[in-house]
Amino acid sequence: MSQIAKTDSSFREGVNLMFDQAVKYLKLPKGICDYMKTCQSVYQVSFPVKIDGEYQVFHGWRAVHSEHRLPVKGGIRYAINVTQEEVEALAALMTYKCALVNVPFGGAKGGLCINPKKYTEDQLERITRRFATELIKKGYISPSLNVPAPDMGTGPREMAWIADTYRQHYPHDINAVACVTGKPVTQGGLPGRNEATGRGVQYGLREFFRYADDIKKTGLQGDLEGKRVIVQGLGNVGYHAAKFLSEEDGVKIIAIIDRDGAIIDDKGLNVEAVKAHITKTGGVSNFPGAKTLADGVSVLEADCDILIPAALENQITSQNAGRIRAKLVAEAANGPVTYEADAILRQRGITVIPDFYLNAGGVTVSYFEWIKNITHIRFGRMERRYDEAKGLSFVEALETLTDKSVPVKLRKEIFRGADELDLVRSGLDDTMREAYQEIRRVFERFPEVKDLRTAAFITAIEKISRSHMEMGI
Ligand code: NAD
């Protein structure tokens, strides 16, 4: 989709090459390896929608990479340059991502060639419903087989339209609402889903900074506090990651790059204010108090501690990898570093936290949403008040035994039962921590492996191949 240097592999090739780089450490039959890399099916659709009296034809895809677990899971992207190759690459990453973070889904992805900014809400609804119908007809949207979610250019609004379209086709399906995740909370969604990918980036970075060995390799010191961060893309993922990291972990966002250029402020940018500026003006340029640079991509090369590409693929290529000055690249977007650039960064001692680990927060919370939908009950509904009553009894027992009263603030904390958002965040934090620890264990088993991406691939490939072989092919 984005411009890529001629010397670099395509996104799809790059994902396969990264897979090959990892699989060589495992003794697996070649046929299984070939099968694991291949997309099992891709459905291409073309359909007309009447826009302002004219028929416009739209083209889209839904790729299913692996059905070793069902349903398959992956977002739907709305972008003008989306291609089948790109959707296949993203579907493959979904398979590896789900396996890595122990989400029991296969991998899929969808894409529609469209610039959503060019259409009214009403037109977008008709286009989305028609696209959904085409996919539903062939089983490419279904609560038990294939469950989309938001990606670039789509959000809760589109997911609500898709869920409603499915329900109209299958009114007797009691699990209809589970056909898609990332819905508005009022439509069967889950509090914390919209922010989940950015939140997962925050939890993943926090986990990274818990390991002295890993920090040492970057040349950085201490924790996240005061780290100078550059973010590319202030959309769903980039905005939430930048907001949480700056407001809760004390990082300084020294530059934000978006479509129209970059803004730089060494004192640190206020993410909420930048977001409001984008909403008002349509871009980051001319944000008051910051320096604007029209050549946004060049800011990827600026001096900083952590670079967070959170926009799109192929941003760091063999052309600019040699000039990247960040000590740590935290891949919030899918595929922002090409295969060739990855090798250059590794050789230069720049640590990369790989995409299919770091942005797994979205699919993790999607999994929670899907479970809520098929169980038809909100998380914590049965136990919240019970937990509160137990907490209160504990406080009372403590006060009786010690003859002292527990301070009011502490008392409230002890007996407050967790609400749904608390549970979602707890589940996400646990998932991100566990997955990182699994990746690190690869370094003990394979001392020759030095980078997180190869280790993450090894973890995922081992699980997927085991599943294929145990099931029988
Ligand atoms: P989004 O559409 O909400 O935001 C994308 C942002 O990138 C926007 O601010 C856009 O203006 C900016 N952008 C687009 N082209 C750019 C360019 N050439 N240069 C600089 N900025 C540019 O998308 P999103 O959902 O935040 O997704 C971003 C990335 O994260 C994608 O790679 C996506 O696949 C990945 N991702 C998203 C989710 C999710 O839950 N939304 C989950 C996992 C991974």
Short mmCIF file of C-alpha atoms in Angstrom, two decimals, residues 92-326:
data_model
loop_
_atom_site.label_atom_id
_atom_site.label_comp_id
_atom_site.label_asym_id
_atom_site.label_seq_id
_atom_site.Cartn_x
_atom_site.Cartn_y
_atom_site.Cartn_z
CA ALA A 92 -0.67 -14.18 8.31
CA LEU A 93 0.41 -11.79 11.07
CA MET A 94 -2.96 -12.38 12.76
CA THR A 95 -2.31 -16.15 12.88
CA TYR A 96 1.10 -15.66 14.49
CA LYS A 97 -0.25 -12.96 16.82
CA CYS A 98 -3.13 -15.07 18.14
CA ALA A 99 -0.83 -18.05 18.72
CA LEU A 100 1.76 -15.87 20.45
CA VAL A 101 -0.67 -14.32 22.94
CA ASN A 102 -2.69 -17.53 23.47
CA VAL A 103 -5.88 -16.29 21.87
CA PRO A 104 -7.55 -19.43 20.45
CA PHE A 105 -8.31 -18.04 16.98
CA GLY A 106 -6.93 -18.55 13.49
CA GLY A 107 -5.79 -15.57 11.41
CA ALA A 108 -7.73 -13.54 8.85
CA LYS A 109 -7.93 -10.00 7.49
CA GLY A 110 -10.22 -7.98 5.27
CA GLY A 111 -9.75 -4.92 3.13
CA LEU A 112 -11.89 -2.63 1.02
CA CYS A 113 -10.43 -0.21 -1.56
CA ILE A 114 -12.01 3.01 -0.46
CA ASN A 115 -11.08 6.43 0.87
CA PRO A 116 -13.67 6.63 3.66
CA LYS A 117 -13.13 10.39 4.02
CA LYS A 118 -14.73 10.90 0.59
CA TYR A 119 -18.14 9.54 1.61
CA THR A 120 -20.92 10.69 3.89
CA GLU A 121 -21.87 8.57 6.89
CA ASP A 122 -25.01 7.44 5.13
CA GLN A 123 -23.06 6.36 2.03
CA LEU A 124 -20.47 4.57 4.16
CA GLU A 125 -23.22 2.68 5.94
CA ARG A 126 -24.67 1.45 2.65
CA ILE A 127 -21.22 0.46 1.34
CA THR A 128 -20.33 -1.34 4.60
CA ARG A 129 -23.64 -3.20 4.73
CA ARG A 130 -23.23 -4.33 1.12
CA PHE A 131 -19.62 -5.44 1.70
CA ALA A 132 -20.75 -7.31 4.82
CA THR A 133 -23.57 -9.02 2.90
CA GLU A 134 -21.11 -10.24 0.26
CA LEU A 135 -18.86 -11.72 2.96
CA ILE A 136 -21.74 -13.17 5.02
CA LYS A 137 -23.15 -14.98 1.94
CA LYS A 138 -19.94 -17.01 1.66
CA GLY A 139 -19.32 -17.62 5.38
CA TYR A 140 -16.56 -15.01 5.56
CA ILE A 141 -18.38 -13.36 8.48
CA SER A 142 -19.82 -15.69 11.12
CA PRO A 143 -19.59 -15.91 14.93
CA SER A 144 -18.28 -19.46 14.74
CA LEU A 145 -16.10 -19.21 11.62
CA ASN A 146 -14.85 -15.72 10.83
CA VAL A 147 -15.03 -12.70 13.11
CA PRO A 148 -13.80 -9.29 11.83
CA ALA A 149 -12.82 -6.28 13.95
CA PRO A 150 -11.77 -2.69 13.23
CA ASP A 151 -8.49 -1.80 11.53
CA MET A 152 -7.27 1.29 9.68
CA GLY A 153 -10.18 3.39 8.49
CA THR A 154 -12.85 1.45 10.41
CA GLY A 155 -14.09 1.60 13.99
CA PRO A 156 -17.01 0.75 16.31
CA ARG A 157 -19.52 2.42 13.98
CA GLU A 158 -18.69 0.11 11.04
CA MET A 159 -18.69 -2.92 13.36
CA ALA A 160 -22.22 -2.06 14.56
CA TRP A 161 -23.41 -1.90 10.93
CA ILE A 162 -21.79 -5.27 10.18
CA ALA A 163 -23.34 -6.89 13.29
CA ASP A 164 -26.77 -5.58 12.36
CA THR A 165 -26.42 -6.79 8.76
CA TYR A 166 -25.48 -10.27 9.99
CA ARG A 167 -28.43 -10.31 12.40
CA GLN A 168 -30.80 -9.51 9.53
CA HIS A 169 -29.47 -12.51 7.59
CA TYR A 170 -29.51 -14.87 10.58
CA PRO A 171 -32.17 -13.64 13.04
CA HIS A 172 -32.31 -17.07 14.73
CA ASP A 173 -28.61 -17.19 15.48
CA ILE A 174 -28.49 -16.54 19.23
CA ASN A 175 -24.80 -15.64 18.91
CA ALA A 176 -25.28 -13.23 16.00
CA VAL A 177 -23.75 -10.28 17.84
CA ALA A 178 -20.49 -12.26 18.21
CA CYS A 179 -19.99 -12.14 14.41
CA VAL A 180 -17.79 -9.08 14.84
CA THR A 181 -15.86 -7.42 17.67
CA GLY A 182 -14.92 -3.83 18.41
CA LYS A 183 -18.61 -2.86 18.53
CA PRO A 184 -19.87 0.12 20.53
CA VAL A 185 -20.38 -0.81 24.19
CA THR A 186 -24.12 -0.26 23.75
CA GLN A 187 -24.19 -2.83 20.90
CA GLY A 188 -22.60 -5.77 22.66
CA GLY A 189 -19.11 -4.25 22.76
CA LEU A 190 -16.76 -4.26 25.68
CA PRO A 191 -15.49 -1.27 27.68
CA GLY A 192 -11.79 -0.92 26.90
CA ARG A 193 -11.92 -2.49 23.41
CA ASN A 194 -11.56 0.76 21.50
CA GLU A 195 -8.40 1.69 23.40
CA ALA A 196 -7.13 -1.89 23.66
CA THR A 197 -4.38 -1.89 21.03
CA GLY A 198 -2.85 1.32 22.39
CA ARG A 199 -3.26 0.03 25.94
CA GLY A 200 -1.52 -3.19 24.91
CA VAL A 201 1.38 -1.15 23.48
CA GLN A 202 1.68 0.53 26.89
CA TYR A 203 1.55 -2.79 28.77
CA GLY A 204 4.03 -4.37 26.35
CA LEU A 205 6.49 -1.51 26.79
CA ARG A 206 6.08 -1.63 30.57
CA GLU A 207 6.89 -5.35 30.49
CA PHE A 208 9.96 -4.73 28.31
CA PHE A 209 11.22 -2.18 30.83
CA ARG A 210 10.95 -4.75 33.65
CA TYR A 211 13.98 -6.66 32.31
CA ALA A 212 17.38 -5.11 32.99
CA ASP A 213 19.07 -7.31 30.33
CA ASP A 214 16.70 -6.12 27.62
CA ILE A 215 17.01 -2.46 28.61
CA LYS A 216 20.80 -2.76 28.68
CA LYS A 217 20.90 -3.99 25.07
CA THR A 218 19.22 -0.74 23.95
CA GLY A 219 21.69 1.50 25.78
CA LEU A 220 18.78 3.04 27.70
CA GLN A 221 18.48 3.16 31.46
CA GLY A 222 15.73 3.05 34.07
CA ASP A 223 12.05 2.74 33.26
CA LEU A 224 9.71 4.58 30.89
CA GLU A 225 9.74 7.80 32.94
CA GLY A 226 11.24 10.68 30.96
CA LYS A 227 11.92 8.66 27.80
CA ARG A 228 11.80 10.77 24.62
CA VAL A 229 9.29 9.23 22.22
CA ILE A 230 8.33 9.83 18.58
CA VAL A 231 4.98 8.50 17.36
CA GLN A 232 3.97 8.07 13.73
CA GLY A 233 0.18 8.08 13.19
CA LEU A 234 -2.19 9.57 15.74
CA GLY A 235 -5.12 7.30 14.84
CA ASN A 236 -6.71 4.76 17.13
CA VAL A 237 -3.54 2.91 18.05
CA GLY A 238 -1.07 5.83 18.06
CA TYR A 239 -3.36 8.19 19.95
CA HIS A 240 -4.15 5.75 22.76
CA ALA A 241 -0.55 4.55 23.07
CA ALA A 242 0.81 8.12 23.17
CA LYS A 243 -1.91 9.27 25.57
CA PHE A 244 -1.44 6.45 28.10
CA LEU A 245 2.36 6.49 27.93
CA SER A 246 2.58 10.25 28.43
CA GLU A 247 -0.21 10.59 31.01
CA GLU A 248 0.52 7.46 33.06
CA ASP A 249 4.18 6.52 32.52
CA GLY A 250 5.80 9.94 32.23
CA VAL A 251 7.22 9.60 28.70
CA LYS A 252 7.73 12.78 26.69
CA ILE A 253 6.18 12.76 23.21
CA ILE A 254 8.73 14.93 21.41
CA ALA A 255 7.31 14.49 17.88
CA ILE A 256 4.16 13.28 16.17
CA ILE A 257 4.17 12.37 12.48
CA ASP A 258 0.95 12.08 10.49
CA ARG A 259 -0.13 12.22 6.84
CA ASP A 260 0.40 15.96 6.43
CA GLY A 261 3.81 16.24 8.11
CA ALA A 262 5.29 16.22 11.59
CA ILE A 263 5.23 18.43 14.67
CA ILE A 264 8.16 18.63 17.03
CA ASP A 265 8.45 19.98 20.56
CA ASP A 266 11.36 18.90 22.74
CA LYS A 267 9.47 19.95 25.86
CA GLY A 268 6.82 17.33 25.06
CA LEU A 269 3.50 17.49 23.19
CA ASN A 270 0.12 17.31 24.87
CA VAL A 271 -1.51 14.38 23.07
CA GLU A 272 -5.11 15.41 23.84
CA ALA A 273 -4.45 18.92 22.52
CA VAL A 274 -2.85 17.53 19.33
CA LYS A 275 -5.83 15.21 18.81
CA ALA A 276 -8.22 18.16 19.21
CA HIS A 277 -6.11 20.11 16.68
CA ILE A 278 -6.36 17.22 14.17
CA THR A 279 -10.13 17.04 14.64
CA LYS A 280 -10.40 20.77 14.05
CA THR A 281 -7.93 21.25 11.18
CA GLY A 282 -7.63 17.80 9.60
CA GLY A 283 -3.91 17.37 10.35
CA VAL A 284 -1.06 17.93 12.79
CA SER A 285 0.51 20.86 10.88
CA ASN A 286 0.72 24.23 12.61
CA PHE A 287 -0.02 22.84 16.05
CA PRO A 288 0.50 25.90 18.28
CA GLY A 289 3.86 26.03 20.05
CA ALA A 290 5.44 23.21 18.01
CA LYS A 291 7.68 23.24 14.95
CA THR A 292 5.96 21.87 11.81
CA LEU A 293 7.93 19.92 9.20
CA ALA A 294 6.25 19.09 5.90
CA ASP A 295 8.54 16.10 5.32
CA GLY A 296 7.09 13.95 8.09
CA VAL A 297 8.88 10.73 7.10
CA SER A 298 12.29 12.34 7.76
CA VAL A 299 11.30 12.71 11.44
CA LEU A 300 11.41 8.90 11.77
CA GLU A 301 15.18 9.45 11.70
CA ALA A 302 15.23 12.07 14.48
CA ASP A 303 17.07 11.47 17.72
CA CYS A 304 14.84 9.85 20.37
CA ASP A 305 14.76 6.96 22.86
CA ILE A 306 11.71 5.15 21.51
CA LEU A 307 10.20 5.31 18.04
CA ILE A 308 6.60 4.09 17.82
CA PRO A 309 5.44 3.63 14.21
CA ALA A 310 1.65 3.38 14.58
CA ALA A 311 0.43 4.24 11.08
CA LEU A 312 1.08 1.71 8.35
CA GLU A 313 3.50 -0.82 6.90
CA ASN A 314 6.86 -0.32 5.11
CA GLN A 315 7.87 2.88 6.89
CA ILE A 316 11.38 1.82 7.84
CA THR A 317 13.04 0.33 4.78
CA SER A 318 16.60 -0.36 3.64
CA GLN A 319 16.64 3.29 2.52
CA ASN A 320 16.25 4.90 5.94
CA ALA A 321 17.10 2.09 8.43
CA GLY A 322 20.75 3.13 8.45
CA ARG A 323 19.77 6.60 9.67
CA ILE A 324 17.28 5.65 12.41
CA ARG A 325 18.56 7.12 15.68
CA ALA A 326 15.97 5.65 18.07
#
